[in-house]
Short mmCIF file of C-alpha atoms in Angstrom, two decimals:
data_model
loop_
_atom_site.label_atom_id
_atom_site.label_comp_id
_atom_site.label_asym_id
_atom_site.label_seq_id
_atom_site.Cartn_x
_atom_site.Cartn_y
_atom_site.Cartn_z
CA UNK U 288 34.40 -15.57 3.06
CA UNK U 289 37.01 -16.87 0.64
CA UNK U 290 34.77 -16.76 -2.42
CA UNK U 291 31.65 -14.75 -3.10
CA UNK U 292 31.07 -16.06 -6.66
CA UNK U 293 29.61 -19.55 -6.85
CA UNK U 294 31.55 -20.29 -10.03
CA UNK U 295 34.85 -19.81 -8.17
CA UNK U 296 33.97 -22.51 -5.61
CA UNK U 297 34.48 -26.25 -5.74
CA UNK U 298 31.72 -28.79 -5.09
CA UNK U 299 33.11 -29.43 -1.60
CA UNK U 300 33.30 -25.72 -0.79
CA UNK U 301 29.70 -25.22 -1.89
CA UNK U 302 28.58 -28.21 0.16
CA UNK U 303 30.23 -26.70 3.23
CA UNK U 304 28.66 -23.30 2.49
CA UNK U 305 25.16 -24.77 2.33
CA UNK U 306 25.51 -26.27 5.79
CA UNK U 307 25.33 -22.79 7.32
CA UNK U 308 24.01 -20.46 4.60
CA UNK U 309 21.24 -21.10 2.06
CA UNK U 310 21.17 -17.63 0.46
CA UNK U 311 22.25 -16.82 -3.09
CA UNK U 312 21.99 -13.76 -5.35
CA UNK U 313 21.01 -14.13 -9.02
CA UNK U 314 22.10 -11.00 -10.93
CA UNK U 315 20.75 -10.41 -14.42
CA UNK U 316 21.08 -7.81 -17.17
CA UNK U 317 21.76 -7.53 -20.92
CA UNK U 318 23.66 -5.69 -23.61
CA UNK U 319 21.55 -2.81 -24.91
CA UNK U 320 21.69 0.69 -26.33
CA UNK U 321 23.06 3.27 -23.88
CA UNK U 322 23.77 6.21 -26.11
CA UNK U 323 27.16 7.01 -27.59
CA UNK U 324 28.94 7.79 -24.29
CA UNK U 325 28.34 4.50 -22.45
CA UNK U 326 29.18 0.90 -23.39
CA UNK U 327 26.49 -1.61 -24.25
CA UNK U 328 27.08 -3.57 -21.05
CA UNK U 329 26.05 -0.84 -18.58
CA UNK U 330 23.30 -3.01 -17.11
CA UNK U 331 25.64 -5.99 -16.78
CA UNK U 332 28.11 -3.83 -14.88
CA UNK U 333 25.29 -2.57 -12.64
CA UNK U 334 24.37 -6.17 -11.81
CA UNK U 335 27.96 -7.34 -11.29
CA UNK U 336 29.15 -4.50 -9.07
CA UNK U 337 25.99 -4.32 -6.95
CA UNK U 338 25.69 -8.08 -6.47
CA UNK U 339 29.33 -8.29 -5.40
CA UNK U 340 28.91 -5.49 -2.86
CA UNK U 341 25.63 -6.95 -1.60
CA UNK U 342 27.08 -10.46 -1.27
CA UNK U 343 30.00 -9.15 0.76
CA UNK U 344 27.67 -7.30 3.14
CA UNK U 345 25.28 -10.26 3.51
CA UNK U 346 28.05 -12.86 3.70
CA UNK U 347 26.47 -14.86 0.88
CA UNK U 348 27.36 -15.90 -2.66
CA UNK U 349 26.23 -14.93 -6.15
CA UNK U 350 25.25 -17.11 -9.07
CA UNK U 351 26.83 -16.30 -12.46
CA UNK U 352 25.33 -13.16 -13.98
CA UNK U 353 22.56 -13.93 -16.45
CA UNK U 354 23.38 -11.61 -19.34
CA UNK U 355 20.21 -11.90 -21.44
CA UNK U 356 16.74 -10.42 -20.92
CA UNK U 357 14.28 -8.14 -22.76
CA UNK U 358 15.03 -4.52 -23.60
CA UNK U 359 12.68 -3.53 -26.41
CA UNK U 360 15.29 -1.21 -27.88
CA UNK U 361 16.25 -1.94 -31.47
CA UNK U 362 19.53 -0.11 -32.02
CA UNK U 363 22.65 -2.08 -32.89
CA UNK U 364 24.14 -3.98 -29.98
CA UNK U 365 20.86 -4.57 -28.16
CA UNK U 366 20.22 -8.30 -27.69
CA UNK U 367 16.57 -8.97 -26.89
CA UNK U 368 15.25 -12.20 -25.38
CA UNK U 369 11.47 -12.54 -25.15
CA UNK U 370 10.18 -11.96 -21.60
CA UNK U 371 8.58 -15.41 -21.41
CA UNK U 372 11.84 -17.10 -22.46
CA UNK U 373 13.80 -15.07 -19.92
CA UNK U 374 11.28 -15.65 -17.12
CA UNK U 375 11.16 -19.40 -17.76
CA UNK U 376 14.95 -19.55 -17.65
CA UNK U 377 15.11 -17.71 -14.31
CA UNK U 378 12.45 -20.05 -12.95
CA UNK U 379 14.40 -23.13 -14.00
CA UNK U 380 17.59 -21.69 -12.47
CA UNK U 381 15.72 -21.20 -9.19
CA UNK U 382 14.33 -24.75 -9.26
CA UNK U 383 17.84 -26.08 -9.81
CA UNK U 384 19.25 -24.05 -6.92
CA UNK U 385 16.45 -25.12 -4.59
CA UNK U 386 17.15 -28.78 -5.39
CA UNK U 387 20.71 -28.17 -4.22
CA UNK U 388 19.57 -26.77 -0.89
CA UNK U 389 19.19 -23.01 -1.37
CA UNK U 390 16.21 -21.45 0.38
CA UNK U 391 16.66 -17.69 -0.07
CA UNK U 392 16.89 -16.39 -3.64
CA UNK U 393 17.72 -12.71 -4.18
CA UNK U 394 17.20 -11.64 -7.79
CA UNK U 395 19.13 -8.46 -8.58
CA UNK U 396 18.28 -6.78 -11.91
CA UNK U 397 20.87 -4.53 -13.48
CA UNK U 398 18.26 -3.68 -16.13
CA UNK U 399 15.02 -1.84 -15.39
CA UNK U 400 12.77 -2.68 -18.35
CA UNK U 401 9.18 -2.72 -17.13
CA UNK U 402 8.13 -5.52 -19.49
CA UNK U 403 10.79 -7.94 -18.24
CA UNK U 404 10.28 -7.00 -14.57
CA UNK U 405 6.49 -7.35 -14.66
CA UNK U 406 6.62 -10.60 -16.61
CA UNK U 407 9.30 -12.06 -14.34
CA UNK U 408 7.45 -11.31 -11.11
CA UNK U 409 4.17 -12.77 -12.34
CA UNK U 410 5.93 -15.76 -13.88
CA UNK U 411 7.67 -16.55 -10.59
CA UNK U 412 4.38 -16.19 -8.70
CA UNK U 413 2.85 -18.82 -10.97
CA UNK U 414 5.97 -20.99 -10.70
CA UNK U 415 5.56 -21.09 -6.92
CA UNK U 416 1.83 -21.72 -7.43
CA UNK U 417 2.45 -24.80 -9.58
CA UNK U 418 5.51 -26.17 -7.77
CA UNK U 419 4.76 -26.95 -4.10
CA UNK U 420 8.46 -27.72 -3.56
CA UNK U 421 9.05 -23.95 -3.71
CA UNK U 422 6.60 -23.11 -0.92
CA UNK U 423 9.39 -22.64 1.60
CA UNK U 424 11.59 -20.69 -0.83
CA UNK U 425 11.96 -16.95 -0.28
CA UNK U 426 12.29 -15.13 -3.62
CA UNK U 427 13.08 -11.41 -3.54
CA UNK U 428 13.17 -9.25 -6.67
CA UNK U 429 15.59 -6.60 -5.38
CA UNK U 430 15.78 -3.58 -7.67
CA UNK U 431 18.74 -1.29 -7.00
CA UNK U 432 16.71 1.93 -7.41
CA UNK U 433 14.11 0.80 -4.86
CA UNK U 434 16.72 1.22 -2.13
CA UNK U 435 18.34 4.45 -3.34
CA UNK U 436 16.41 7.70 -2.75
CA UNK U 437 18.94 9.50 -4.95
CA UNK U 438 18.11 7.27 -7.92
CA UNK U 439 14.34 7.48 -7.44
CA UNK U 440 14.64 11.27 -7.06
CA UNK U 441 16.37 11.33 -10.45
CA UNK U 442 13.36 9.48 -11.89
CA UNK U 443 11.20 12.30 -10.53
CA UNK U 444 13.33 14.86 -12.43
CA UNK U 445 12.70 13.02 -15.74
CA UNK U 446 16.10 11.32 -15.71
CA UNK U 447 15.91 7.69 -16.77
CA UNK U 448 17.99 5.64 -19.19
CA UNK U 449 21.71 6.12 -19.98
CA UNK U 450 21.58 9.43 -18.16
CA UNK U 451 22.66 10.83 -14.79
CA UNK U 452 22.26 7.72 -12.60
CA UNK U 453 23.77 5.13 -14.93
CA UNK U 454 26.57 7.41 -16.12
CA UNK U 455 27.39 8.33 -12.52
CA UNK U 456 27.53 4.69 -11.46
CA UNK U 457 30.03 3.88 -14.20
CA UNK U 458 32.08 6.98 -13.35
CA UNK U 459 32.23 5.57 -9.82
CA UNK U 460 32.93 1.93 -10.70
CA UNK U 461 34.86 2.01 -13.98
CA UNK U 462 35.41 5.56 -15.31
CA UNK U 463 37.70 4.28 -18.04
CA UNK U 464 34.70 2.99 -20.06
CA UNK U 465 32.78 6.31 -20.08
CA UNK U 466 33.31 8.31 -23.29
CA UNK U 467 33.85 12.06 -23.12
CA UNK U 468 31.44 13.10 -25.86
CA UNK U 469 27.73 13.03 -25.02
CA UNK U 470 25.39 12.83 -28.01
CA UNK U 471 21.63 13.31 -27.73
CA UNK U 472 18.72 12.73 -30.06
CA UNK U 473 17.17 15.77 -31.74
CA UNK U 474 15.97 18.23 -29.03
CA UNK U 475 12.25 17.50 -29.46
CA UNK U 476 12.90 13.75 -29.39
CA UNK U 477 15.18 13.98 -26.34
CA UNK U 478 12.55 16.02 -24.50
CA UNK U 479 9.79 13.58 -25.43
CA UNK U 480 11.89 10.71 -24.03
CA UNK U 481 12.38 12.63 -20.79
CA UNK U 482 8.65 13.21 -20.43
CA UNK U 483 7.78 9.60 -21.28
CA UNK U 484 10.61 7.05 -21.50
CA UNK U 485 8.27 4.54 -23.15
CA UNK U 486 7.73 6.97 -26.03
CA UNK U 487 10.62 5.33 -27.86
CA UNK U 488 7.97 2.77 -28.83
CA UNK U 489 5.79 3.07 -31.91
CA UNK U 490 2.51 1.23 -31.33
CA UNK U 491 0.28 0.60 -34.34
CA UNK U 492 -2.94 -1.27 -35.01
CA UNK U 493 -5.44 -1.86 -37.78
CA UNK U 494 -8.50 -1.15 -35.64
CA UNK U 495 -9.62 0.60 -32.45
CA UNK U 496 -10.79 -2.69 -30.94
CA UNK U 497 -9.22 -3.45 -27.56
CA UNK U 498 -9.15 -7.09 -28.62
CA UNK U 499 -6.49 -6.47 -31.26
CA UNK U 500 -2.85 -7.26 -30.45
CA UNK U 501 -0.91 -4.17 -31.48
CA UNK U 502 2.33 -3.99 -33.44
CA UNK U 503 5.26 -2.45 -31.52
CA UNK U 504 8.60 -1.21 -32.85
CA UNK U 505 11.16 1.47 -32.01
CA UNK U 506 10.38 4.90 -33.43
CA UNK U 507 12.67 5.78 -36.32
CA UNK U 508 13.48 9.19 -34.83
CA UNK U 509 15.16 7.54 -31.80
CA UNK U 510 18.74 7.22 -33.00
CA UNK U 511 20.65 7.56 -29.69
CA UNK U 512 18.13 6.64 -26.99
CA UNK U 513 19.34 8.67 -24.00
CA UNK U 514 16.47 9.51 -21.66
CA UNK U 515 17.48 12.27 -19.26
CA UNK U 516 20.49 14.43 -18.47
CA UNK U 517 23.79 12.54 -18.69
CA UNK U 518 25.74 15.82 -18.63
CA UNK U 519 24.83 16.13 -14.93
CA UNK U 520 26.56 12.86 -14.01
CA UNK U 521 29.42 12.77 -11.50
CA UNK U 522 31.31 10.18 -9.51
CA UNK U 523 29.83 11.48 -6.25
CA UNK U 524 26.30 10.61 -7.39
CA UNK U 525 27.37 7.09 -8.34
CA UNK U 526 29.09 6.59 -5.00
CA UNK U 527 25.99 7.86 -3.17
CA UNK U 528 23.64 5.52 -5.05
CA UNK U 529 25.76 2.50 -4.18
CA UNK U 530 26.06 3.54 -0.52
CA UNK U 531 22.30 4.10 -0.21
CA UNK U 532 21.55 0.77 -1.85
CA UNK U 533 23.73 -1.12 0.62
CA UNK U 534 22.58 0.90 3.62
CA UNK U 535 18.91 0.24 2.90
CA UNK U 536 18.87 -3.12 1.11
CA UNK U 537 21.09 -5.06 3.50
CA UNK U 538 18.93 -4.70 6.65
CA UNK U 539 15.73 -5.17 4.64
CA UNK U 540 17.00 -8.44 3.13
CA UNK U 541 18.42 -9.66 6.44
CA UNK U 542 15.04 -9.08 8.08
CA UNK U 543 13.23 -10.81 5.21
CA UNK U 544 15.45 -13.88 5.58
CA UNK U 545 14.93 -13.93 9.36
CA UNK U 546 11.16 -13.58 8.88
CA UNK U 547 11.17 -16.41 6.33
CA UNK U 548 13.13 -18.65 8.70
CA UNK U 549 10.60 -17.95 11.46
CA UNK U 550 7.68 -18.66 9.12
CA UNK U 551 9.24 -21.94 8.04
CA UNK U 552 9.66 -22.91 11.70
CA UNK U 553 6.14 -21.96 12.81
CA UNK U 554 4.22 -22.59 9.59
CA UNK U 555 2.64 -19.11 9.79
CA UNK U 556 2.17 -17.08 6.62
CA UNK U 557 0.90 -13.61 5.77
CA UNK U 558 -2.36 -13.99 3.82
CA UNK U 559 -2.95 -11.36 1.13
CA UNK U 560 -6.46 -10.38 0.11
CA UNK U 561 -7.14 -10.11 -3.61
CA UNK U 562 -9.28 -6.98 -3.90
CA UNK U 563 -9.27 -6.71 -7.68
CA UNK U 564 -12.30 -8.62 -8.89
CA UNK U 565 -13.27 -9.66 -12.42
CA UNK U 566 -9.75 -9.08 -13.79
CA UNK U 567 -10.79 -10.77 -17.01
CA UNK U 568 -12.85 -7.71 -17.95
CA UNK U 569 -9.75 -5.50 -17.95
CA UNK U 570 -7.94 -7.55 -20.60
#
Protein backbone atom coordinates (compact mmCIF):
# COMPACT_ATOMS: atom_id res chain seq x y z
CA UNK A 1 0.00 0.00 0.00
CA UNK A 2 1.54 3.29 -1.09
CA UNK A 3 -0.04 5.37 1.65
CA UNK A 4 -1.41 4.36 5.02
CA UNK A 5 -2.41 7.89 6.14
CA UNK A 6 -5.59 9.23 4.57
CA UNK A 7 -4.21 12.77 4.59
CA UNK A 8 -1.36 11.72 2.29
CA UNK A 9 -3.77 10.45 -0.38
CA UNK A 10 -5.48 12.30 -3.20
CA UNK A 11 -9.23 12.19 -3.85
CA UNK A 12 -8.67 9.76 -6.72
CA UNK A 13 -6.45 7.49 -4.63
CA UNK A 14 -9.05 7.39 -1.87
CA UNK A 15 -11.80 6.63 -4.37
CA UNK A 16 -9.78 3.69 -5.67
CA UNK A 17 -9.08 2.50 -2.12
CA UNK A 18 -12.77 2.45 -1.24
CA UNK A 19 -13.55 0.17 -4.16
CA UNK A 20 -11.81 -2.71 -2.38
CA UNK A 21 -11.40 -1.66 1.27
CA UNK A 22 -13.87 0.17 3.51
CA UNK A 23 -11.85 0.04 6.74
CA UNK A 24 -10.29 3.04 8.49
CA UNK A 25 -8.61 3.62 11.86
CA UNK A 26 -9.40 6.73 13.91
CA UNK A 27 -6.60 7.30 16.46
CA UNK A 28 -7.16 9.77 19.28
CA UNK A 29 -5.24 11.12 22.27
CA UNK A 30 -4.29 14.42 23.94
CA UNK A 31 -1.52 16.41 25.55
CA UNK A 32 -1.53 15.80 29.30
CA UNK A 33 0.68 15.55 32.36
CA UNK A 34 3.12 12.62 32.25
CA UNK A 35 5.52 13.46 35.02
CA UNK A 36 8.84 15.20 34.53
CA UNK A 37 10.54 12.41 32.53
CA UNK A 38 8.06 12.09 29.65
CA UNK A 39 6.75 14.66 27.16
CA UNK A 40 3.17 15.87 27.24
CA UNK A 41 2.34 14.07 23.99
CA UNK A 42 2.90 10.49 25.23
CA UNK A 43 -0.68 9.51 24.43
CA UNK A 44 -0.48 11.06 20.97
CA UNK A 45 2.65 9.06 20.25
CA UNK A 46 0.92 5.89 21.51
CA UNK A 47 -1.94 6.51 19.07
CA UNK A 48 0.30 7.41 16.13
CA UNK A 49 2.76 4.54 16.40
CA UNK A 50 0.15 1.87 17.14
CA UNK A 51 -2.28 3.01 14.45
CA UNK A 52 0.52 3.02 11.86
CA UNK A 53 1.62 -0.50 12.80
CA UNK A 54 -1.98 -1.73 12.88
CA UNK A 55 -2.81 -0.16 9.51
CA UNK A 56 0.20 -1.81 7.90
CA UNK A 57 -0.80 -5.23 9.25
CA UNK A 58 -4.47 -4.84 8.26
CA UNK A 59 -3.70 -3.22 4.90
CA UNK A 60 -5.96 -0.27 5.71
CA UNK A 61 -5.60 3.47 6.25
CA UNK A 62 -5.76 5.82 9.22
CA UNK A 63 -7.62 9.08 9.64
CA UNK A 64 -5.66 12.04 11.03
CA UNK A 65 -5.00 11.65 14.75
CA UNK A 66 -7.56 13.48 16.87
CA UNK A 67 -5.38 15.19 19.48
CA UNK A 68 -8.01 16.39 21.96
CA UNK A 69 -10.05 14.48 24.55
CA UNK A 70 -10.65 14.52 28.32
CA UNK A 71 -7.92 13.86 30.88
CA UNK A 72 -9.10 15.32 34.17
CA UNK A 73 -5.55 16.22 35.14
CA UNK A 74 -4.96 19.88 35.89
CA UNK A 75 -1.19 20.34 35.71
CA UNK A 76 0.29 22.69 33.14
CA UNK A 77 0.25 21.33 29.60
CA UNK A 78 -2.89 19.23 30.02
CA UNK A 79 -5.57 20.28 27.52
CA UNK A 80 -8.99 19.02 28.57
CA UNK A 81 -12.00 18.79 26.27
CA UNK A 82 -15.31 17.85 27.89
CA UNK A 83 -16.26 14.20 27.24
CA UNK A 84 -19.54 15.15 25.57
CA UNK A 85 -17.77 17.57 23.21
CA UNK A 86 -15.17 14.94 22.35
CA UNK A 87 -17.73 12.15 21.89
CA UNK A 88 -19.93 14.31 19.66
CA UNK A 89 -16.92 15.17 17.51
CA UNK A 90 -15.95 11.51 17.08
CA UNK A 91 -19.55 10.71 16.17
CA UNK A 92 -19.64 13.41 13.52
CA UNK A 93 -16.30 12.21 12.10
CA UNK A 94 -17.76 8.70 11.82
CA UNK A 95 -20.91 9.97 10.11
CA UNK A 96 -18.76 11.86 7.61
CA UNK A 97 -16.63 8.79 6.88
CA UNK A 98 -19.68 6.57 6.46
CA UNK A 99 -21.14 9.01 3.93
CA UNK A 100 -17.95 8.58 1.92
CA UNK A 101 -18.30 4.79 1.86
CA UNK A 102 -16.43 3.50 4.92
CA UNK A 103 -18.09 0.60 6.72
CA UNK A 104 -15.55 -0.53 9.33
CA UNK A 105 -14.40 2.06 11.86
CA UNK A 106 -11.59 1.14 14.26
CA UNK A 107 -11.18 3.70 17.04
CA UNK A 108 -7.74 3.46 18.64
CA UNK A 109 -7.27 5.43 21.88
CA UNK A 110 -3.76 6.43 22.87
CA UNK A 111 -5.25 7.75 26.12
CA UNK A 112 -6.90 5.56 28.74
CA UNK A 113 -9.04 7.96 30.77
CA UNK A 114 -12.08 6.07 32.04
CA UNK A 115 -14.39 9.10 31.77
CA UNK A 116 -13.67 9.68 28.09
CA UNK A 117 -13.78 5.96 27.21
CA UNK A 118 -17.08 5.29 28.99
CA UNK A 119 -18.70 8.43 27.61
CA UNK A 120 -17.49 7.72 24.08
CA UNK A 121 -18.77 4.15 23.99
CA UNK A 122 -22.22 5.08 25.29
CA UNK A 123 -22.38 8.13 23.03
CA UNK A 124 -21.61 6.01 19.97
CA UNK A 125 -24.22 3.44 21.01
CA UNK A 126 -26.83 6.19 21.09
CA UNK A 127 -25.53 7.63 17.81
CA UNK A 128 -26.16 4.28 16.11
CA UNK A 129 -29.54 4.12 17.87
CA UNK A 130 -30.65 7.48 16.44
CA UNK A 131 -29.04 7.22 13.00
CA UNK A 132 -30.33 4.18 11.05
CA UNK A 133 -27.77 4.92 8.32
CA UNK A 134 -25.13 3.55 10.71
CA UNK A 135 -26.83 0.18 11.21
CA UNK A 136 -24.42 -1.55 8.86
CA UNK A 137 -21.37 0.24 10.25
CA UNK A 138 -18.97 -1.78 12.41
CA UNK A 139 -17.45 0.42 15.13
CA UNK A 140 -14.68 -1.07 17.28
CA UNK A 141 -13.18 0.74 20.27
CA UNK A 142 -9.77 -0.96 20.22
CA UNK A 143 -7.75 -0.23 23.36
CA UNK A 144 -4.06 -1.11 23.08
CA UNK A 145 -3.86 -2.62 26.58
CA UNK A 146 -6.80 -4.96 25.91
CA UNK A 147 -4.59 -6.90 23.50
CA UNK A 148 -1.34 -6.87 25.51
CA UNK A 149 -1.10 -9.24 28.50
CA UNK A 150 2.13 -7.51 29.50
CA UNK A 151 0.36 -4.16 29.83
CA UNK A 152 -2.63 -5.56 31.72
CA UNK A 153 -0.26 -7.45 34.02
CA UNK A 154 1.40 -4.13 34.81
CA UNK A 155 -2.03 -2.78 35.80
CA UNK A 156 -2.27 -5.70 38.23
CA UNK A 157 1.05 -4.65 39.84
CA UNK A 158 -0.32 -1.12 40.50
CA UNK A 159 1.50 0.39 37.52
CA UNK A 160 -0.66 2.84 35.60
CA UNK A 161 0.03 6.32 34.27
CA UNK A 162 3.39 7.68 33.04
CA UNK A 163 5.07 4.63 34.53
CA UNK A 164 6.54 1.35 33.30
CA UNK A 165 4.30 0.70 30.26
CA UNK A 166 4.21 4.20 28.80
CA UNK A 167 7.87 4.91 29.51
CA UNK A 168 8.85 1.57 27.97
CA UNK A 169 6.82 2.25 24.83
CA UNK A 170 8.58 5.58 24.30
CA UNK A 171 11.97 3.98 24.98
CA UNK A 172 11.07 1.55 22.19
CA UNK A 173 9.63 4.06 19.71
CA UNK A 174 11.45 7.33 20.36
CA UNK A 175 14.01 7.08 23.20
CA UNK A 176 15.33 10.55 22.45
CA UNK A 177 12.26 12.17 24.10
CA UNK A 178 12.58 10.29 27.43
CA UNK A 179 14.35 12.34 30.12
CA UNK A 180 16.93 10.70 32.37
CA UNK A 181 15.71 12.06 35.70
CA UNK A 182 12.58 10.49 37.18
CA UNK A 183 10.74 12.63 39.73
CA UNK A 184 7.91 11.29 41.89
CA UNK A 185 5.34 12.89 44.15
CA UNK A 186 5.91 12.66 47.90
CA UNK A 187 6.16 8.96 48.92
CA UNK A 188 2.73 8.78 50.57
CA UNK A 189 1.11 10.49 47.57
CA UNK A 190 2.93 8.28 45.06
CA UNK A 191 1.82 5.17 46.95
CA UNK A 192 -1.77 6.39 47.15
CA UNK A 193 -1.78 6.90 43.36
CA UNK A 194 -0.48 3.37 42.86
CA UNK A 195 -3.23 1.93 45.04
CA UNK A 196 -5.95 4.02 43.40
CA UNK A 197 -5.07 5.99 40.24
CA UNK A 198 -8.32 7.96 40.52
CA UNK A 199 -7.20 9.28 43.91
CA UNK A 200 -5.64 12.26 42.14
CA UNK A 201 -9.22 13.59 42.21
CA UNK A 202 -10.65 15.63 45.07
CA UNK A 203 -14.41 15.15 45.22
CA UNK A 204 -16.41 17.52 47.41
CA UNK A 205 -20.07 18.15 48.12
CA UNK A 206 -22.29 20.23 50.37
CA UNK A 207 -24.52 17.34 51.42
CA UNK A 208 -24.64 13.54 51.67
CA UNK A 209 -27.57 13.38 49.25
CA UNK A 210 -26.93 11.14 46.24
CA UNK A 211 -28.88 13.65 44.18
CA UNK A 212 -26.18 16.31 44.52
CA UNK A 213 -23.70 16.80 41.66
CA UNK A 214 -20.28 16.82 43.31
CA UNK A 215 -17.41 19.20 42.69
CA UNK A 216 -14.25 17.56 41.30
CA UNK A 217 -10.72 18.96 41.07
CA UNK A 218 -7.15 17.67 41.19
CA UNK A 219 -5.75 17.24 44.69
CA UNK A 220 -3.19 19.91 45.52
CA UNK A 221 -0.67 17.33 46.75
CA UNK A 222 -0.42 15.81 43.23
CA UNK A 223 2.40 17.83 41.72
CA UNK A 224 3.96 15.26 39.35
CA UNK A 225 1.20 12.71 38.70
CA UNK A 226 3.16 9.52 38.03
CA UNK A 227 1.14 6.44 38.97
CA UNK A 228 3.39 3.40 39.19
CA UNK A 229 7.04 2.48 38.74
CA UNK A 230 8.68 4.27 35.80
CA UNK A 231 12.14 3.26 37.05
CA UNK A 232 11.35 -0.31 35.93
CA UNK A 233 10.84 0.72 32.29
CA UNK A 234 12.98 -0.76 29.51
CA UNK A 235 12.93 -0.93 25.74
CA UNK A 236 12.26 -4.68 25.82
CA UNK A 237 8.94 -4.14 27.62
CA UNK A 238 7.87 -1.54 25.06
CA UNK A 239 8.79 -3.82 22.19
CA UNK A 240 6.86 -6.70 23.80
CA UNK A 241 3.71 -4.59 24.31
CA UNK A 242 3.68 -3.55 20.67
CA UNK A 243 4.29 -7.11 19.45
CA UNK A 244 1.50 -8.51 21.66
CA UNK A 245 -0.91 -5.82 20.52
CA UNK A 246 -0.35 -6.64 16.86
CA UNK A 247 -0.33 -10.40 17.40
CA UNK A 248 -3.67 -10.35 19.21
CA UNK A 249 -5.51 -7.34 17.77
CA UNK A 250 -4.94 -8.06 14.08
CA UNK A 251 -6.69 -11.47 13.92
CA UNK A 252 -9.46 -10.26 16.25
CA UNK A 253 -10.19 -7.24 14.04
CA UNK A 254 -9.93 -9.26 10.84
CA UNK A 255 -12.47 -11.73 12.20
CA UNK A 256 -14.76 -8.91 13.35
CA UNK A 257 -14.72 -7.38 9.85
CA UNK A 258 -15.41 -10.77 8.25
CA UNK A 259 -18.27 -11.39 10.69
CA UNK A 260 -19.72 -7.94 9.96
CA UNK A 261 -19.53 -8.58 6.21
CA UNK A 262 -21.38 -11.88 6.68
CA UNK A 263 -24.03 -10.22 8.85
CA UNK A 264 -24.55 -7.50 6.28
CA UNK A 265 -24.99 -10.16 3.59
CA UNK A 266 -27.39 -12.37 5.55
CA UNK A 267 -29.13 -9.75 7.69
CA UNK A 268 -28.45 -11.80 10.84
CA UNK A 269 -27.48 -10.03 14.06
CA UNK A 270 -26.50 -11.09 17.56
CA UNK A 271 -29.26 -10.00 19.95
CA UNK A 272 -28.08 -8.93 23.41
CA UNK A 273 -30.33 -9.29 26.43
CA UNK A 274 -30.51 -6.33 28.80
CA UNK A 275 -30.46 -7.94 32.24
CA UNK A 276 -30.06 -4.77 34.27
CA UNK A 277 -33.56 -3.60 35.12
CA UNK A 278 -34.73 -0.30 36.62
CA UNK A 279 -31.42 1.46 35.85
CA UNK A 280 -33.04 4.75 36.79
CA UNK A 281 -32.92 3.76 40.47
CA UNK A 282 -29.12 3.53 40.39
CA UNK A 283 -28.65 7.15 39.31
